[in-house]
Amino acid sequence: MMQDLVTERWEDFLKRYCWNDLIELSNSYPEHRSLFVKFTDMDLYDPTLADMILETPDVAIASATDALREMDMPTGVTLDEANLRIINLLRKVKIREIRSGDIGKLVAIEGMVTKATEVRPRVVEAVFECPFCHHIFSILQSGRQFKEPIECDQESGGCGRKVQRFKLLVEKSKFANAQKIRLQESPEELKGGELPQAVDAYLEDDISGEVTPGNRVIVTGILRSYQRMTQFGKTTPFFDIYLDGNSLELKEEEFEEILISDEDERKIKELASQSDVYEKLIRSIAPSIYGHAEIKEAMVLQLFSGVPKELPDETRIRGDIHILLVGDPGVAKSQLLTYLIRLAPRGLYTGGKSTSAAGLTAAAVRDEFGEGRWTLEAGALVLADKGIAAVDEIDKMEKKDRDALHEAMEQQTVSIAKAGIMARLNSRCGLLAAANPKFGRFDKYTPIAEQINMPPTLLSRFDLIFTMMDRPNEEQDMKTAEHIIETHYAGELIARLKSTGKVAAADKERFGQVNQIMEPAVAADLLRKYVAWSKRNMFPVMTEDAKNKFLEFYIGLRGQGYEDEEAPVPVTARQLEALIRLGEARARAELRDQVTAEDAERVIGVVTYCLKQVSTDPETGKLDTDWVAVGTTKTKRDRARSIREIIKELEKDYGDEVPVEEVLDLAEEEGMEREKVEEIIDVMKRDGILFSPSGGVIKFVR
Ligand code: ADP
Ligand code: MG
């Protein structure tokens, strides 16, 4: 088709389908200078044109842009620098499915922005001057390489001489804002264990600077390739691809990737109407892991989360629930984390010690991606925005993350101010973290903060902290062992059934029984939809009864301190806020729009369970938030030193093996009762922290 003819057809189309948009554009031109054309409209109007856009986008978009720029507008405005941008492509190409056949075509790619450079000018039309005849001419710049003339341009009246280097007239050249971003597959698109793949995209003019890392977008553009170079500047036969962005669409809705049909909705409501739905949800979390019912309940609540609130004074209160699991090695922490991420409508799993510079929060780096510019790179909590981030071995995180995590967890933003980059990224996600104690085993006589290398201020940001200790206990051990053995047995049978199709009749019957225990009460797919539906539709409000329950609980505990000034602080306002969030989550879990007294009671139970585990002063048995929040207790502050410290002190004189008598003497000097100290030493032995290599001495287990 002739170029002019195509331009004409475009003109027709623009007039017929985009007239209102055009008028609007000409009214706000040049602040706004992009006309967004829906591909679906074009396909309706002129399928041949639509086809050309897909197959030969370079030519097609150029003629469409010409048509737009030459359009006679009744407003008298000439849209001479307007851009024509195509949106709403029907087919979206998955990043991992891009093939050589797509090169040169117009494609729409959906993904998560993990990196974005600063916006910097790129020369689009370079103007040169000939050093001999002073002729001035220009060269249009596209692609990744800067195009320089070899000879003076005769066509425009130059002398035609070959010149080593022409002078670039910067003031006369034309520039456009430009930005490079990296698009990565979203976690919810990945099947278990797949590494996310990425593609880079270039955005120019008014669509640059519109996204920040963590955003989910659709970029429509022309897929281009460039030859890869070796380290020494030699060309190789391999090509890399990038997307020359034509349009950008921001995806805001968090659960839109989860489609819920009418049939699904019917199933969701049916499930919610069952009286034991809450128990069923709990039983659906990691059924292969035995026990830990309280943790699983907390994880259910985390899936639903509380209601995020905007107050009239513009304060924002998070609805997301943060949970920390601290415990001995091998107690299924990692398993629980990975399981929840598989269930969460939008979840991301990572280790505390991450491989990228961005780590858990974000970083500004200058590397080859930015081609000389600074790049803002998003870390796990930003990428998990509007979802759940599971961070395993969070104790191994870097100092930079530890400092930034306060803001990321409470305000749910990550601020970066470095090298002229000022950005605030969103991290509106629930954090599910696991930590291993640094002395190997969890020791309830040492504050958690000290054991996992996390400041108490950070610990207090968690709504719930669970400790998971692995101590021999006959009944528990028996049940856990049986459960693990049965799980493996079921796994064996499944493996055999899958590869040979045969299982002995006797086994088949057993298999049915085993399967019943293993199978989640609610299938993962339905559960995911259930959560998404609830979060989209349910915004529960506290009933008067629920409010009173929370008040009673809080004042009841705080009451200790009203008469007795010396009493420890048992709970703080943070725990009260946690309770409210949990109560809302519990109502959402049953698709109710009210937080009832029963919800309140139930979550008070969960919080009390955690407080008892982590906030109990081990020496007095009283609740004392300072044990977590400040890293010491009232008793300890008064006495200044703990048994652990006394033993450490004595190690200086005695080496590893410290006489018990000496410990008792010293402790007595510090004002402790001998009996109490003996008791504590016994418990520490039972917990595997101390042992007696021979009579009368004790030693730390290391
Ligand atoms: P952690 O991260 O706490 O060190 P893992 O999650 O790696 O522990 O768990 C170690 C292994 O022990 C896993 O294979 C897990 O399935 C198993 N395991 C531990 N506790 C249980 C339990 N209560 N029920 C079933 N399996 C368990
Ligand atoms: Mg682990």
PDB file of N, CA and C in Angstrom, residues 222-261:
ATOM      1  N   ILE A 222       7.558  -1.969  20.037  1.00  0.00           N
ATOM      2  CA  ILE A 222       8.153  -2.769  18.973  1.00  0.00           C
ATOM      3  C   ILE A 222       9.343  -3.516  19.556  1.00  0.00           C
ATOM      4  N   LEU A 223       9.336  -4.813  19.343  1.00  0.00           N
ATOM      5  CA  LEU A 223      10.415  -5.634  19.863  1.00  0.00           C
ATOM      6  C   LEU A 223      11.615  -5.504  18.934  1.00  0.00           C
ATOM      7  N   ARG A 224      12.737  -5.119  19.484  1.00  0.00           N
ATOM      8  CA  ARG A 224      13.929  -4.953  18.641  1.00  0.00           C
ATOM      9  C   ARG A 224      15.063  -5.803  19.179  1.00  0.00           C
ATOM     10  N   SER A 225      16.028  -6.037  18.308  1.00  0.00           N
ATOM     11  CA  SER A 225      17.173  -6.821  18.750  1.00  0.00           C
ATOM     12  C   SER A 225      18.438  -6.026  18.500  1.00  0.00           C
ATOM     13  N   TYR A 226      19.454  -6.328  19.235  1.00  0.00           N
ATOM     14  CA  TYR A 226      20.763  -5.718  18.976  1.00  0.00           C
ATOM     15  C   TYR A 226      21.811  -6.775  19.234  1.00  0.00           C
ATOM     16  N   GLN A 227      22.950  -6.614  18.561  1.00  0.00           N
ATOM     17  CA  GLN A 227      23.969  -7.641  18.635  1.00  0.00           C
ATOM     18  C   GLN A 227      24.756  -7.526  19.928  1.00  0.00           C
ATOM     19  N   ARG A 228      24.945  -8.636  20.550  1.00  0.00           N
ATOM     20  CA  ARG A 228      25.691  -8.647  21.795  1.00  0.00           C
ATOM     21  C   ARG A 228      27.174  -8.501  21.495  1.00  0.00           C
ATOM     22  N   MET A 229      27.879  -7.813  22.339  1.00  0.00           N
ATOM     23  CA  MET A 229      29.322  -7.615  22.158  1.00  0.00           C
ATOM     24  C   MET A 229      30.082  -8.432  23.194  1.00  0.00           C
ATOM     25  N   THR A 230      31.299  -8.818  22.831  1.00  0.00           N
ATOM     26  CA  THR A 230      32.138  -9.447  23.849  1.00  0.00           C
ATOM     27  C   THR A 230      32.721  -8.328  24.695  1.00  0.00           C
ATOM     28  N   GLN A 231      33.438  -8.755  25.727  1.00  0.00           N
ATOM     29  CA  GLN A 231      34.084  -7.810  26.620  1.00  0.00           C
ATOM     30  C   GLN A 231      35.032  -6.881  25.868  1.00  0.00           C
ATOM     31  N   PHE A 232      35.596  -7.406  24.774  1.00  0.00           N
ATOM     32  CA  PHE A 232      36.624  -6.629  24.085  1.00  0.00           C
ATOM     33  C   PHE A 232      36.056  -5.881  22.878  1.00  0.00           C
ATOM     34  N   GLY A 233      34.757  -5.733  22.853  1.00  0.00           N
ATOM     35  CA  GLY A 233      34.151  -4.928  21.803  1.00  0.00           C
ATOM     36  C   GLY A 233      33.962  -5.658  20.492  1.00  0.00           C
ATOM     37  N   LYS A 234      34.182  -6.986  20.460  1.00  0.00           N
ATOM     38  CA  LYS A 234      33.940  -7.752  19.234  1.00  0.00           C
ATOM     39  C   LYS A 234      32.465  -8.142  19.166  1.00  0.00           C
ATOM     40  N   THR A 235      31.954  -8.246  17.947  1.00  0.00           N
ATOM     41  CA  THR A 235      30.567  -8.664  17.816  1.00  0.00           C
ATOM     42  C   THR A 235      30.453 -10.179  17.967  1.00  0.00           C
ATOM     43  N   THR A 236      29.294 -10.637  18.411  1.00  0.00           N
ATOM     44  CA  THR A 236      29.048 -12.072  18.545  1.00  0.00           C
ATOM     45  C   THR A 236      27.815 -12.416  17.707  1.00  0.00           C
ATOM     46  N   PRO A 237      27.583 -13.710  17.440  1.00  0.00           N
ATOM     47  CA  PRO A 237      26.382 -14.051  16.667  1.00  0.00           C
ATOM     48  C   PRO A 237      25.103 -13.993  17.507  1.00  0.00           C
ATOM     49  N   PHE A 238      25.209 -13.657  18.764  1.00  0.00           N
ATOM     50  CA  PHE A 238      24.021 -13.651  19.609  1.00  0.00           C
ATOM     51  C   PHE A 238      23.387 -12.273  19.700  1.00  0.00           C
ATOM     52  N   PHE A 239      22.073 -12.293  19.791  1.00  0.00           N
ATOM     53  CA  PHE A 239      21.356 -11.033  19.844  1.00  0.00           C
ATOM     54  C   PHE A 239      20.560 -10.927  21.132  1.00  0.00           C
ATOM     55  N   ASP A 240      20.471  -9.742  21.634  1.00  0.00           N
ATOM     56  CA  ASP A 240      19.605  -9.493  22.784  1.00  0.00           C
ATOM     57  C   ASP A 240      18.402  -8.694  22.304  1.00  0.00           C
ATOM     58  N   ILE A 241      17.338  -8.745  23.090  1.00  0.00           N
ATOM     59  CA  ILE A 241      16.153  -8.022  22.666  1.00  0.00           C
ATOM     60  C   ILE A 241      15.794  -6.927  23.659  1.00  0.00           C
ATOM     61  N   TYR A 242      15.097  -5.949  23.179  1.00  0.00           N
ATOM     62  CA  TYR A 242      14.523  -4.949  24.066  1.00  0.00           C
ATOM     63  C   TYR A 242      13.238  -4.457  23.435  1.00  0.00           C
ATOM     64  N   LEU A 243      12.467  -3.779  24.248  1.00  0.00           N
ATOM     65  CA  LEU A 243      11.174  -3.307  23.776  1.00  0.00           C
ATOM     66  C   LEU A 243      11.270  -1.800  23.585  1.00  0.00           C
ATOM     67  N   ASP A 244      10.977  -1.370  22.365  1.00  0.00           N
ATOM     68  CA  ASP A 244      10.969   0.053  22.080  1.00  0.00           C
ATOM     69  C   ASP A 244       9.547   0.514  22.399  1.00  0.00           C
ATOM     70  N   GLY A 245       9.362   1.063  23.582  1.00  0.00           N
ATOM     71  CA  GLY A 245       8.013   1.307  24.091  1.00  0.00           C
ATOM     72  C   GLY A 245       7.227   2.330  23.287  1.00  0.00           C
ATOM     73  N   ASN A 246       6.008   1.966  22.947  1.00  0.00           N
ATOM     74  CA  ASN A 246       5.128   2.916  22.283  1.00  0.00           C
ATOM     75  C   ASN A 246       4.087   3.433  23.275  1.00  0.00           C
ATOM     76  N   SER A 247       3.571   2.552  24.130  1.00  0.00           N
ATOM     77  CA  SER A 247       2.608   3.018  25.123  1.00  0.00           C
ATOM     78  C   SER A 247       2.803   2.304  26.452  1.00  0.00           C
ATOM     79  N   LEU A 248       2.227   2.913  27.461  1.00  0.00           N
ATOM     80  CA  LEU A 248       2.385   2.408  28.819  1.00  0.00           C
ATOM     81  C   LEU A 248       1.035   2.451  29.504  1.00  0.00           C
ATOM     82  N   GLU A 249       0.623   1.331  30.072  1.00  0.00           N
ATOM     83  CA  GLU A 249      -0.614   1.319  30.856  1.00  0.00           C
ATOM     84  C   GLU A 249      -0.292   0.833  32.255  1.00  0.00           C
ATOM     85  N   LEU A 250      -0.762   1.568  33.256  1.00  0.00           N
ATOM     86  CA  LEU A 250      -0.536   1.183  34.645  1.00  0.00           C
ATOM     87  C   LEU A 250      -1.676   0.300  35.123  1.00  0.00           C
ATOM     88  N   LYS A 251      -1.332  -0.771  35.776  1.00  0.00           N
ATOM     89  CA  LYS A 251      -2.379  -1.638  36.328  1.00  0.00           C
ATOM     90  C   LYS A 251      -2.477  -1.356  37.809  1.00  0.00           C
ATOM     91  N   GLU A 252      -3.621  -0.906  38.250  1.00  0.00           N
ATOM     92  CA  GLU A 252      -3.730  -0.507  39.648  1.00  0.00           C
ATOM     93  C   GLU A 252      -4.377  -1.578  40.539  1.00  0.00           C
ATOM     94  N   GLU A 253      -5.367  -2.223  40.007  1.00  0.00           N
ATOM     95  CA  GLU A 253      -6.146  -3.150  40.827  1.00  0.00           C
ATOM     96  C   GLU A 253      -5.314  -4.371  41.235  1.00  0.00           C
ATOM     97  N   GLU A 254      -5.275  -4.656  42.545  1.00  0.00           N
ATOM     98  CA  GLU A 254      -4.357  -5.694  42.983  1.00  0.00           C
ATOM     99  C   GLU A 254      -4.781  -7.111  42.633  1.00  0.00           C
ATOM    100  N   PHE A 255      -6.069  -7.341  42.569  1.00  0.00           N
ATOM    101  CA  PHE A 255      -6.470  -8.724  42.347  1.00  0.00           C
ATOM    102  C   PHE A 255      -7.077  -8.946  40.972  1.00  0.00           C
ATOM    103  N   GLU A 256      -6.846  -7.984  40.072  1.00  0.00           N
ATOM    104  CA  GLU A 256      -7.496  -8.140  38.783  1.00  0.00           C
ATOM    105  C   GLU A 256      -6.955  -9.343  38.023  1.00  0.00           C
ATOM    106  N   GLU A 257      -5.749  -9.779  38.414  1.00  0.00           N
ATOM    107  CA  GLU A 257      -5.219 -10.934  37.707  1.00  0.00           C
ATOM    108  C   GLU A 257      -5.981 -12.208  38.092  1.00  0.00           C
ATOM    109  N   ILE A 258      -6.768 -12.125  39.169  1.00  0.00           N
ATOM    110  CA  ILE A 258      -7.553 -13.284  39.553  1.00  0.00           C
ATOM    111  C   ILE A 258      -8.985 -13.109  39.067  1.00  0.00           C
ATOM    112  N   LEU A 259      -9.351 -13.899  38.087  1.00  0.00           N
ATOM    113  CA  LEU A 259     -10.690 -13.792  37.529  1.00  0.00           C
ATOM    114  C   LEU A 259     -11.649 -14.642  38.348  1.00  0.00           C
ATOM    115  N   ILE A 260     -12.761 -14.054  38.722  1.00  0.00           N
ATOM    116  CA  ILE A 260     -13.745 -14.794  39.497  1.00  0.00           C
ATOM    117  C   ILE A 260     -15.051 -14.850  38.704  1.00  0.00           C
ATOM    118  N   SER A 261     -15.417 -16.046  38.325  1.00  0.00           N
ATOM    119  CA  SER A 261     -16.632 -16.208  37.525  1.00  0.00           C
ATOM    120  C   SER A 261     -17.855 -16.269  38.444  1.00  0.00           C
TER     121      SER A 261
END
